[in-house]
Coordinates of C-alpha atoms in Angstrom, one line a residue:
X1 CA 3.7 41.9 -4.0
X2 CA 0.2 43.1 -2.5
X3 CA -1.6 41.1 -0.1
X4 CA -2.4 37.5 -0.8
X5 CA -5.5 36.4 1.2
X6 CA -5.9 32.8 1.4
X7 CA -9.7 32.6 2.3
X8 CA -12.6 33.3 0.4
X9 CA -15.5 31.6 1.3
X10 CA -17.7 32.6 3.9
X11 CA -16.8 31.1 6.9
X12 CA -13.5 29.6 5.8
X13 CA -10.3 30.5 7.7
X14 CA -6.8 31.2 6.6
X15 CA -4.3 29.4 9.0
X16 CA -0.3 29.9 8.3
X17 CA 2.0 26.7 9.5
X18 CA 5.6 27.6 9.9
X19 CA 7.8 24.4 9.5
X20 CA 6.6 20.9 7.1
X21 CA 7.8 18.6 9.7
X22 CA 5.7 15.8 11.4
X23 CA 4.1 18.3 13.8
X24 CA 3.0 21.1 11.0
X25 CA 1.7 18.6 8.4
X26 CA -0.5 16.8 10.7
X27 CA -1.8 20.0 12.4
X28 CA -2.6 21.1 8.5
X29 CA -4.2 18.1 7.2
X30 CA -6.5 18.6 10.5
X31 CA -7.1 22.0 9.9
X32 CA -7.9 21.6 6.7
X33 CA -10.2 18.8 7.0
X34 CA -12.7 21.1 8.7
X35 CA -12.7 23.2 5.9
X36 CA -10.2 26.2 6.5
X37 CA -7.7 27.1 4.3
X38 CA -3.8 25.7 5.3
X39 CA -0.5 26.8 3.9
X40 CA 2.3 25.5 5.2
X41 CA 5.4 27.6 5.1
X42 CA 8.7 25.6 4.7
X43 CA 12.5 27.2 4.5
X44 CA 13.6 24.3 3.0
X45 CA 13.3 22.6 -0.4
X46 CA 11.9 19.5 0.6
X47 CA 9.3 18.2 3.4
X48 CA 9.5 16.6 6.6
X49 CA 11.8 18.6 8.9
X50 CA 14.4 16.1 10.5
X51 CA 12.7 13.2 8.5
X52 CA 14.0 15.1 5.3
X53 CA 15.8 12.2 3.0
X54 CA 18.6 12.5 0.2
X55 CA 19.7 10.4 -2.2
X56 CA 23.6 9.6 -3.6
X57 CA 24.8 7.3 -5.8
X58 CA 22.1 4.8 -5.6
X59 CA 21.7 5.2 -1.8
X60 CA 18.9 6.7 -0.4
X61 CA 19.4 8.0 3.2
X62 CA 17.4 9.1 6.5
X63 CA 18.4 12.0 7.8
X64 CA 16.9 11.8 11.1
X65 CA 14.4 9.6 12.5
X66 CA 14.8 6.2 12.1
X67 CA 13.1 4.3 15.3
X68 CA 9.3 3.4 15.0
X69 CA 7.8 2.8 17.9
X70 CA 4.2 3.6 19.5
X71 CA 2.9 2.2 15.8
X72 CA -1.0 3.1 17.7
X73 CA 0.3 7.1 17.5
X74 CA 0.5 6.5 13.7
X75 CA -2.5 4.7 13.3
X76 CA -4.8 6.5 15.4
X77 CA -4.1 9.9 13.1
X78 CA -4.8 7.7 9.6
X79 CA -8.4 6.6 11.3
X80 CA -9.2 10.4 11.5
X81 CA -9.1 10.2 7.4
X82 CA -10.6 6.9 7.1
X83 CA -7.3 5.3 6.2
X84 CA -5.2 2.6 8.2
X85 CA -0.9 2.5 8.2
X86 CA -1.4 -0.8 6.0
X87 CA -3.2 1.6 3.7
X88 CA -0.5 3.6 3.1
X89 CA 2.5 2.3 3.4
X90 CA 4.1 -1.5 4.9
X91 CA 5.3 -1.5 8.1
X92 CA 7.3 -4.4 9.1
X93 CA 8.1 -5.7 12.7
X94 CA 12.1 -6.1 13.3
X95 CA 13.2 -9.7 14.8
X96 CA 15.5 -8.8 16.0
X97 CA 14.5 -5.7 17.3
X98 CA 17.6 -4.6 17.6
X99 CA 21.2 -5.7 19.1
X100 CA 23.2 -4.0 21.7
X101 CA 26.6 -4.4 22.0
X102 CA 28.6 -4.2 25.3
X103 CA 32.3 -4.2 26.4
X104 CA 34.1 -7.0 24.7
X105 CA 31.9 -7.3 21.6
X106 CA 29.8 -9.4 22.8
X107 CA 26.3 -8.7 21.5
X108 CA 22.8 -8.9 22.5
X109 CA 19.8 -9.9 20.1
X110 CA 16.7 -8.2 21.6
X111 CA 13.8 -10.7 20.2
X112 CA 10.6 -9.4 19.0
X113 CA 8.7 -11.9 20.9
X114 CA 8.7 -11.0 24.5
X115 CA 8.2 -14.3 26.2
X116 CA 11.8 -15.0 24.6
X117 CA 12.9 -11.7 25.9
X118 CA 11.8 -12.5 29.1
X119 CA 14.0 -15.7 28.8
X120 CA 17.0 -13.1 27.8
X121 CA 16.7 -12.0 30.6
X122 CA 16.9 -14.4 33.3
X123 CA 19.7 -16.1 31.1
X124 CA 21.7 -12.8 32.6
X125 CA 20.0 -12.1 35.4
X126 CA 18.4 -14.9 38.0
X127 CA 14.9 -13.4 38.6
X128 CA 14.9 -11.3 35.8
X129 CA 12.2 -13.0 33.9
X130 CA 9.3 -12.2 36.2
X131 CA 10.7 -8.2 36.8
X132 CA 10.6 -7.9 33.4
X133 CA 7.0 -8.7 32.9
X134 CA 6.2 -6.6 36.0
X135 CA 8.7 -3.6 34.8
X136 CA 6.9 -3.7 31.6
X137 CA 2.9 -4.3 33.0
X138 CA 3.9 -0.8 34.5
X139 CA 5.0 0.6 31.8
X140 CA 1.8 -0.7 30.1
X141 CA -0.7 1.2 32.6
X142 CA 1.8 4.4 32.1
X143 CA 1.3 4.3 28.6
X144 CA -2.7 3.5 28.3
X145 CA -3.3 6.4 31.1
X146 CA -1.0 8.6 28.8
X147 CA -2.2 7.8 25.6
X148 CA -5.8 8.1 26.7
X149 CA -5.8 10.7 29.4
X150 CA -2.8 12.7 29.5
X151 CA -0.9 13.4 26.5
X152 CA -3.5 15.3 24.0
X153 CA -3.6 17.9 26.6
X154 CA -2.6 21.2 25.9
X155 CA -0.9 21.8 29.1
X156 CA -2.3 25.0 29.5
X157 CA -2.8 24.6 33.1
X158 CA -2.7 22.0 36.2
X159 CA -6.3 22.5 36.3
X160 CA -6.2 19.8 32.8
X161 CA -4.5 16.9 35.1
X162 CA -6.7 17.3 38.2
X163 CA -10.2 14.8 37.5
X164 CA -10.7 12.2 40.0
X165 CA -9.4 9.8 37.9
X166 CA -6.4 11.1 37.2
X167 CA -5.8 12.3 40.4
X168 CA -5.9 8.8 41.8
X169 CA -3.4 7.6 39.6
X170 CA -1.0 10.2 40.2
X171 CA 1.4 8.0 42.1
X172 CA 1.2 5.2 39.9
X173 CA 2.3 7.9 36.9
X174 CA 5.7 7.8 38.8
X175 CA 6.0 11.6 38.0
X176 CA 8.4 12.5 41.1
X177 CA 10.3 9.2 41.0
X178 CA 13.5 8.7 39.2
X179 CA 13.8 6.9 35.8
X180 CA 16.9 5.5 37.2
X181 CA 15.8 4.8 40.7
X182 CA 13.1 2.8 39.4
X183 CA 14.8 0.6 37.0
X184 CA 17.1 -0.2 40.0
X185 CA 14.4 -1.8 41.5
X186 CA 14.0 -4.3 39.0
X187 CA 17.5 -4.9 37.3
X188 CA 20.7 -5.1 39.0
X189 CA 22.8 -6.1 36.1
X190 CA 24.2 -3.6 34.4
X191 CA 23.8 -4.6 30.8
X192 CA 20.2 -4.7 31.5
X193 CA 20.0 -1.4 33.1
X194 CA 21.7 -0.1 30.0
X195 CA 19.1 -1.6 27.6
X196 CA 16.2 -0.4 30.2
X197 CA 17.5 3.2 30.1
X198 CA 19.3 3.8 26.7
X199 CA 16.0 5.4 25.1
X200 CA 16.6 8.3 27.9
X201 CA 20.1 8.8 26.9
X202 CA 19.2 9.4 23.4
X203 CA 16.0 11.4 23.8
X204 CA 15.6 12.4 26.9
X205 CA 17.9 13.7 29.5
X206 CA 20.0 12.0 32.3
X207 CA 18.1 8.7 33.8
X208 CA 18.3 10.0 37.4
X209 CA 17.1 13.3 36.0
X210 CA 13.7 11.7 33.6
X211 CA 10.7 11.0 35.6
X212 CA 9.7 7.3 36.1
X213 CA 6.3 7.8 33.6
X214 CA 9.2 7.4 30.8
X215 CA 9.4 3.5 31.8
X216 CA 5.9 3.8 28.7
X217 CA 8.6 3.8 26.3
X218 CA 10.3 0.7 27.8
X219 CA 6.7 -0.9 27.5
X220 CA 6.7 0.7 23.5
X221 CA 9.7 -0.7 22.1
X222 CA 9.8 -4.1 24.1
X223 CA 6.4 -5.1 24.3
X224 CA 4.6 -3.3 21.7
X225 CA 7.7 -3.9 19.3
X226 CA 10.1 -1.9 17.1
X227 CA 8.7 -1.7 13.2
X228 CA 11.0 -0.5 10.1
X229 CA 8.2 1.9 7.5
X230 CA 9.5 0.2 4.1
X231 CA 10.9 2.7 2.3
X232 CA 12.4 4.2 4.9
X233 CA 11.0 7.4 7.4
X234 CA 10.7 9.6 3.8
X235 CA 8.2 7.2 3.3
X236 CA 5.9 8.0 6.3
X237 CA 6.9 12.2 6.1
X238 CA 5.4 11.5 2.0
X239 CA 2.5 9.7 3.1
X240 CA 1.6 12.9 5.8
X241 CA 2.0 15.2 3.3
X242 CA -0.2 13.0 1.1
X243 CA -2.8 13.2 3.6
X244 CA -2.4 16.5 4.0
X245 CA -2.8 17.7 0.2
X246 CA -5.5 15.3 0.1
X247 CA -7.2 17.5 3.1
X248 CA -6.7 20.8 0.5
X249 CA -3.3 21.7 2.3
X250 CA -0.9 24.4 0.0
X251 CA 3.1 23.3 0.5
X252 CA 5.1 26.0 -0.1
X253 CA 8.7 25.2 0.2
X254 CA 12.4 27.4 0.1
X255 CA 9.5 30.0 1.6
X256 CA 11.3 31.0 4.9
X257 CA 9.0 32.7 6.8
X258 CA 10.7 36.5 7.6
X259 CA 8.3 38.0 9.7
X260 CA 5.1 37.9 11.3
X261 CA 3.0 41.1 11.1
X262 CA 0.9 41.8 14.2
X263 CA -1.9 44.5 15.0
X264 CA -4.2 44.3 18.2
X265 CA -2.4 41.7 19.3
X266 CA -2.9 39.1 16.7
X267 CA -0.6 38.1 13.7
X268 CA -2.6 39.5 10.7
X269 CA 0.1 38.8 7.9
X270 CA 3.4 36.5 7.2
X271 CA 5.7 37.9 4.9
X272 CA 8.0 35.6 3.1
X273 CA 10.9 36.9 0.3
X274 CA 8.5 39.0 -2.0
X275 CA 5.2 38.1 -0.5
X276 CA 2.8 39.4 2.3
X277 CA 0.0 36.8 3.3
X278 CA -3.4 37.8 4.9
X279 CA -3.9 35.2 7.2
X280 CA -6.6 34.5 10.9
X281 CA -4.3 32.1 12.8
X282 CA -0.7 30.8 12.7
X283 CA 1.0 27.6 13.9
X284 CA 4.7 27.6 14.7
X285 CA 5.9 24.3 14.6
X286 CA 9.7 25.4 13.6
X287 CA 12.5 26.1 16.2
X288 CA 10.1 27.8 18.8
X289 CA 12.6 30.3 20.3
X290 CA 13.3 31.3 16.6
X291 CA 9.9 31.9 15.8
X292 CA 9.9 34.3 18.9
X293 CA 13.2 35.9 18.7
X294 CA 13.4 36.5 15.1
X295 CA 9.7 36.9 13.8
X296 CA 8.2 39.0 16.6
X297 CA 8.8 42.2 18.4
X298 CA 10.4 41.8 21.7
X299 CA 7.4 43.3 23.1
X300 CA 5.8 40.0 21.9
X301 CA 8.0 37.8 23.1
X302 CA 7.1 35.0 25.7
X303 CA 10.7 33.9 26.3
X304 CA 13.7 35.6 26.4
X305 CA 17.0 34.1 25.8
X306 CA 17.5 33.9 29.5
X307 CA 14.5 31.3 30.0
X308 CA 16.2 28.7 27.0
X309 CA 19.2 29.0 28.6
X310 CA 18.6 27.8 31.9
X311 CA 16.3 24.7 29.9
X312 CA 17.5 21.3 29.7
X313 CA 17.9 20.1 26.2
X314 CA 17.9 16.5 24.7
X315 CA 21.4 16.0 23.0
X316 CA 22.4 17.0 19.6
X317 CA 24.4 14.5 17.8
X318 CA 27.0 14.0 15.1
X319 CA 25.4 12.1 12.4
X320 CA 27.7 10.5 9.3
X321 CA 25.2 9.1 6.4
X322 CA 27.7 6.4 4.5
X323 CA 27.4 4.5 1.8
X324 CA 29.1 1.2 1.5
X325 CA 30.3 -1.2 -1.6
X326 CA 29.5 -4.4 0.6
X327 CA 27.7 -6.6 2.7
X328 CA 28.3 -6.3 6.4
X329 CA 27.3 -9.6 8.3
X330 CA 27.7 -8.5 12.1
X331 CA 25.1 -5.3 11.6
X332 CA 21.8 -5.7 12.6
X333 CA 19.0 -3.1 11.2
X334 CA 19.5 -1.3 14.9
X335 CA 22.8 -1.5 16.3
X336 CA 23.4 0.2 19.9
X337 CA 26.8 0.2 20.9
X338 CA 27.0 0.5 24.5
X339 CA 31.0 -0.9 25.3
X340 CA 31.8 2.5 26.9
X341 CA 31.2 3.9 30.1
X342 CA 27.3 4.7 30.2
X343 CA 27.3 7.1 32.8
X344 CA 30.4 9.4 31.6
X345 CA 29.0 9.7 28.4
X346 CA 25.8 11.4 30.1
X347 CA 27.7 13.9 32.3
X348 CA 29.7 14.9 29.3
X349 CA 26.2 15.8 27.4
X350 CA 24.4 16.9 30.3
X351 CA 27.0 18.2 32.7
X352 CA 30.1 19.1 31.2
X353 CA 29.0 20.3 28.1
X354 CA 32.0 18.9 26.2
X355 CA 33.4 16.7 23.4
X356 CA 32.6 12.4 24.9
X357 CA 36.3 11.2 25.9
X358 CA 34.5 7.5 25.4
X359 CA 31.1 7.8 23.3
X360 CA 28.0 5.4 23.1
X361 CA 27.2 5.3 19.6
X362 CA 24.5 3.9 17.5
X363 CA 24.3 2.5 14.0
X364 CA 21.3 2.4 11.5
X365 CA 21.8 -0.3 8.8
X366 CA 18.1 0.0 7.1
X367 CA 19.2 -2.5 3.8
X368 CA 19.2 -5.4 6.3
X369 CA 15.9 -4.7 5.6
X370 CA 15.1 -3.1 3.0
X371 CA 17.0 -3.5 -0.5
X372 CA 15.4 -0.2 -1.7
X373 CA 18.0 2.2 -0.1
X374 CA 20.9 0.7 -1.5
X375 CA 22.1 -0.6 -4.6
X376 CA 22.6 -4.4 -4.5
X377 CA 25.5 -5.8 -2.4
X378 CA 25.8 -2.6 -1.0
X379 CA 25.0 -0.8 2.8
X380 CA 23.9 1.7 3.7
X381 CA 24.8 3.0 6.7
X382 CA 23.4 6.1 9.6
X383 CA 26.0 6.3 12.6
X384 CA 25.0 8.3 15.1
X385 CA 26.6 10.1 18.0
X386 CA 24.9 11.8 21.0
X387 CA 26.3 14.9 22.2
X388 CA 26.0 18.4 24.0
X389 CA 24.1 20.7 22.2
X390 CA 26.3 24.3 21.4
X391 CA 29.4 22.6 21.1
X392 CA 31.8 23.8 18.1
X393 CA 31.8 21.0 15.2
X394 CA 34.8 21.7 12.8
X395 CA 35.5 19.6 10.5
X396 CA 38.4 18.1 12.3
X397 CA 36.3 17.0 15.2
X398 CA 33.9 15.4 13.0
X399 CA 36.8 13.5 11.6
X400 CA 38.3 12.7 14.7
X401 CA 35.1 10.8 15.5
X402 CA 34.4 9.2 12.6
X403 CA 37.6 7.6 12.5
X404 CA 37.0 6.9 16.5
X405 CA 34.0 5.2 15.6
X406 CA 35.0 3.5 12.7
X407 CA 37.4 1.9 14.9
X408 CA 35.3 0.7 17.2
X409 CA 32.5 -0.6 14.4
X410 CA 35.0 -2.3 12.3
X411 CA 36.5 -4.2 15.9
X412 CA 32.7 -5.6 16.1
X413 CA 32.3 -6.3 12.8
X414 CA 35.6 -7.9 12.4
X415 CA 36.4 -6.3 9.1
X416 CA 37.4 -3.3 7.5
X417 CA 35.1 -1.2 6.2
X418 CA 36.4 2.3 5.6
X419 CA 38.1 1.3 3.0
X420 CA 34.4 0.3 1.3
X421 CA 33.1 3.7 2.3
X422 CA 31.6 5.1 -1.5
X423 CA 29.0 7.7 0.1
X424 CA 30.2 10.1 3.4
X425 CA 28.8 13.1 4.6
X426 CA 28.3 14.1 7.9
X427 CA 25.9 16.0 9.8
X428 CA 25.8 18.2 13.2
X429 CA 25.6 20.8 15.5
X430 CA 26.0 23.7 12.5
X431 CA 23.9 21.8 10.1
X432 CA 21.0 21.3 12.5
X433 CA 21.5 25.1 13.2
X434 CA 21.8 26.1 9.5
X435 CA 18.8 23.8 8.5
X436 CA 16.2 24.2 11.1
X437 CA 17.2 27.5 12.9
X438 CA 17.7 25.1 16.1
X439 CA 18.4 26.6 19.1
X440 CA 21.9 25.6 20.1
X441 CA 22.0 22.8 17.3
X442 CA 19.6 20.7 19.0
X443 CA 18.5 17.8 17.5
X444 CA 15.4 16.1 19.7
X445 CA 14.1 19.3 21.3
X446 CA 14.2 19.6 25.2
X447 CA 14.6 17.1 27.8
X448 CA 12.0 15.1 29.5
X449 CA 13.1 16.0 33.1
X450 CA 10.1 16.5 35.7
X451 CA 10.6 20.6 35.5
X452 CA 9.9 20.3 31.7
X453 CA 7.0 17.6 31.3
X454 CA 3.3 18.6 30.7
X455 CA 2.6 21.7 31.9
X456 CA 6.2 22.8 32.6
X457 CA 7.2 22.9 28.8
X458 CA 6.9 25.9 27.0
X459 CA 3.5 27.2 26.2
X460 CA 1.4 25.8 23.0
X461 CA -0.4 29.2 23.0
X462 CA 1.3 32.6 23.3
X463 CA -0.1 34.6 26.0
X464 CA 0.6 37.6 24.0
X465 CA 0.0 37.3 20.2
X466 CA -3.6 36.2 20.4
X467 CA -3.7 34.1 17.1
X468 CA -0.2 32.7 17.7
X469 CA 0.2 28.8 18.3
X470 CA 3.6 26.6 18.6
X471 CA 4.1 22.5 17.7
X472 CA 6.8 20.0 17.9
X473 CA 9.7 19.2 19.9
X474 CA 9.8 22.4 22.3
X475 CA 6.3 22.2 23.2
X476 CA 4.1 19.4 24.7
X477 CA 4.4 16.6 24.7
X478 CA 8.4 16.3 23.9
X479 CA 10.5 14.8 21.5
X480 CA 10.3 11.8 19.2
X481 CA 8.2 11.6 16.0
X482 CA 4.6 10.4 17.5
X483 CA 5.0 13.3 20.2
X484 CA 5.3 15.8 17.0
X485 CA 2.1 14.1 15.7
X486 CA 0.4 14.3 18.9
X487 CA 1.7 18.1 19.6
X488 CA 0.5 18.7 15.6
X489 CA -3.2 17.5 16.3
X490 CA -3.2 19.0 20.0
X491 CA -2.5 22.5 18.4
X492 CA -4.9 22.0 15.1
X493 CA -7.3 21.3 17.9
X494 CA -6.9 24.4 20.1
X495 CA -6.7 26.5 16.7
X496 CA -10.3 25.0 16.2
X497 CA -11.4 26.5 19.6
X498 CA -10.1 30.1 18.5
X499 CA -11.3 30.2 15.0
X500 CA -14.9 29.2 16.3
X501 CA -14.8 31.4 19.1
X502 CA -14.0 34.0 16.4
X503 CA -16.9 33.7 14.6

C-alpha cells in the first residue's frame, strides 16, 4: 500500500502512538486537542492495554487494574476537556476500603473514615493513633510536593529537581531513606507494618529497597480513600478513549506496529501489516525495550539488553478471572490476604527469582459492589498472585496455585467454593508476554527503588531518533494507572515542544 500521510492542513502535525493503554490515549487526546493529527496504533483487538476487559457467561471481568486511588490524577486530566469524573462515569468510595486478612483468619476492616482508622489502630497498637495521623500528614506533604512539583517532569535531567524550593524540601521527600526503615519508626506491630507496606510489595519493589517518598501512597489510599469506577476499570479505559475520539483521535486496533522507518535521524514512517504511514513524531507507550529492540536498528538503540537486565522490575503475577454460581459472604470488594510470611514472599520475587513456597495473595470481588459484572447471585471473582518476572508458567504450575490458593480462600471464607467455579481462566507470565510484548512478562513495569525514580528511569526522549518519545510503565513516573496518565500527558507535552520547535 503507498504512503498514507495523516496531515493535511497547513500547520497540522501527524503523531503515531504505539500502544492504546492509559498512557497512549491520554498523550493522544492531548495531542490532538491542539490540533495535530493522532493515530493510535494498537496490536490488540480491543483498547486499554492491561485495563483490557472480557466478558463470559454473563460475567464481565477486569483484566488488570482494579485499585483506584489518587482519584485528583483522574480528575485533574477531565478538567483539561472541561469535563469532571462525575461527568463521565460514578465513582464510588469503598467502606470498607478493603480487608486484610492475617495468620489465623482473622480479618481487618480498613474504614473509609480515617478518624475510625485511627481508632483501628491504637485498638492494636498503644500509641498508634497519633503515628498514624503523623505517618500519614507526611505522606500528605510528599504527595502535594509531588503532585505539584515533581511528578510532570520529564526527568530529562537533575537540573528539573534543583529550584530553591525544591531543593529545601529535599530531605523532607525522604528520597535516600528506606520505605521500610521509615515505617518502623512509627509501627512496631507487625500487622500494621504489613498494611503500611503492602502497596510496595505489589507495585513496587522490596520495602527496604523503595525510597521513603512512597509513604504518598499510604497518604492516597488511607486518607484520600480507595474508590470502585462503576462498571468496572473498562469503564474508565472507555471513557479515555471517549475523550480521546472526541479530541479527533483515529484508533486503529489488531494494527501491530512492525517497524519504524528512520532517515536523518528521525522516524519518518510506521509500517504496520500492508501499510506504511507518513508521520512527524511518534510516542511509544508499548513495552519500551520492545519498541527499541524490535522496531529500530541497533544503531538506534538507547538500551541494550544488558541495561534491562541489570533493572529491577515490579513483579509479574499469576492472575485467575473466575466466575462463581453464588454469593460469598466473607469477601470484601478488596481482599489482601497477608497470613504468610511477608518478608519470604519478597525475596522469592525479588531475590531468588523463583516459584513463592508461601504466597501473599489478593482477591478482587467487584459484585460486592457492583451487580453489573455478574449475573444475579453470582461472583465474580479476580485472584491475584505476585511473582518474579521470567519465571516459566505451565499449566501445571498455574494449577498447582490455584488449588493452593483456593485452599487457603475457601479456609477464610468457610465454604467451598471450587466446586461453584462456572467461569476459570488464568493469566501470567506468557500471556502478559504474548499480549503486550512485555519484557520478561512483567506486569507493573519497573520498580520504584531509589536507582530507578525520576531521573534514573529510562529516558522519555530517545537521544538518538530525534522524533522518538516513550510512555507508561518503563518510563517516568512508574507504575500504577495515574502514573501512565501522568507519563501520557508528560510526553504529549514534550512532543508539543518538538513539533513547535519544528516549525
Amino acid at each position: 500500500m503507498p504512503d498514507t500521510p495523516i496531515h493535511n492542513i497547513a500547520g497540522k502535525k501527524s503523531v503515531g502512538i504505539i500502544g492504546a493503554g492509559f498512557a497512549g490515549m491520554a498523550a493522544g487526546a492531548i495531542l490532538a486537542g491542539e490540533g495535530h493529527d493522532v493515530t493510535v496504533f494498537e496490536k490488540n483487538d480491543t483498547i486499554g492495554g492491561r485495563a483490557r476487559t472480557f466478558s463470559e457467561k454473563g460475567f464481565t471481568f477486569d483484566m488488570g487494574p482494579s485499585w483506584y486511588w489518587m482519584p485528583d490524577v483522574y480528575e485533574r486530566f477531565f478538567e483539561r476537556f472541561g469535563r469532571s469524573t462525575a461527568d463521565l462515569y460514578q465513582l464510588r468510595q469503598l467502606d470498607p476500603g478493603f480487608a486484610v486478612i492475617f495468620e489465623d483468619n482473622a480479618a481487618i476492616d480498613i474504614p473509609a473514615d480515617f478518624e475510625e482508622l485511627c481508632l483501628l489502630f491504637e485498638q492494636i497498637e498503644t500509641g498508634a493513633a497519633e503515628k498514624l495521623r503523623r505517618f500519614i500528614a507526611d505522606g500528605e506533604f510528599k504527595y502535594r510536593v509531588g503532585m505539584d512539583d515533581m511528578v510532570y517532569k520529564p526527568g530529562h535531567s537533575i537540573t528539573e529537581f534543583l529550584s530553591l524550593r525544591l531543593f529545601g524540601q529535599a530531605l523532607q521527600l525522604q528520597l535516600f531513606s528506606s520505605f521500610s526503615k521509615h515505617a518502623r519508626r512509627f509501627f512496631k506491630d507487625q500487622r500494621l507494618l504489613a498494611l503500611i507496606e503492602f502497596p510496595v510489595l505489589f507495585l513496587g519493589a522490596m520495602p527496604r529497597d523503595t525510597p521513603a517518598l512512597y509513604s504518598l501512597m499510604n497518604y492516597s489510599g488511607l486518607k484520600q480513600g480507595t474508590f470502585y469506577p462503576m462498571g468496572g476499570f473498562g469503564k474508565v479505559a472507555d471513557t479515555f478513549q471517549y475523550i480521546a475520539r472526541q479530541a479527533g483521535v483515529q484508533f486503529r486496533t489488531s494494527q501491530a506496529v512492525e517497524k519504524l522507518e528512520t532517515a536523518g535521524g528521525r522516524v519518518k514512517h510506521i509500517h504496520t501489516a500492508g501499510r506504511s504511514v507518513q508521520i512527524d513524531a511518534v510516542i511509544g507507550s508499548a513495552d519500551y525495550r520492545h519498541i527499541e529492540q524490535a522496531l529500530l536498528t541497533p544503531g538506534e538503540r538507547q538500551y541494550e539488553d544488558s541495561y534491562w537486565q541489570e533493572r529491577t522490575f515490579a513483579p509479574s503475577c499469576l492472575l485467575f478471572y473466575l466466575g462463581v454460581d453464588k454469593r460469598i459472604a466473607k469477601l470484601r470488594h478488596h481482599n489482601l490476604f497477608f497470613d504468610q510470611d511477608f518478608g519470604l514472599h519478597s525475596e522469592e520475587i525479588y531475590k531468588d527469582k523463583k516459584w513463592p513456597t508461601a504466597p501473599l495473595f489478593y482477591v478482587c470481588c467487584p459484585s460486592v459492589t457492583d451487580p453489573s459484572v455478574a449475573p444475579e447471585g453470582h461472583e465474580n471473582l479476580f485472584v491475584l498472585m505476585p511473582i518474579a518476572t521470567g519465571l516459566p508458567d505451565p499449566e501445571p504450575i498455574r494449577e498447582h496455585y490455584y488449588q493452593l490458593l483456593m485452599d487457603r480462600l475457601e479456609k477464610f471464607a468457610g465454604e467451598t467454593i471450587r466446586d461453584r467455579v462456572v467461569f476459570k481462566r488464568s493469566y501470567c507470565v506468557s500471556d502478559f508476554k504474548n499480549d503486550y510484548n512485555a519484557y520478561q512478562g512483567n506486569a507493573y513495569g519497573l520498580a520504584n527503588t531509589l536507582r530507578q525514580t525520576a531521573i534514573f528511569k529510562p529516558k522519555l526522549k530517545s537521544p538518538k531518533v530525534n522524533n522518538l518519545f516513550f510512555a507508561g510503565q518503563l518510563t517516568v513516573p512508574g507504575p500504577g494507572v495515574p502514573p501512565a496518565i501522568i507519563s501520557g500527558t508528560i510526553a504529549a507535552h514534550e512532543v508539543l515542544k518538538y513539533l513547535n520547535s519544528q516549525l
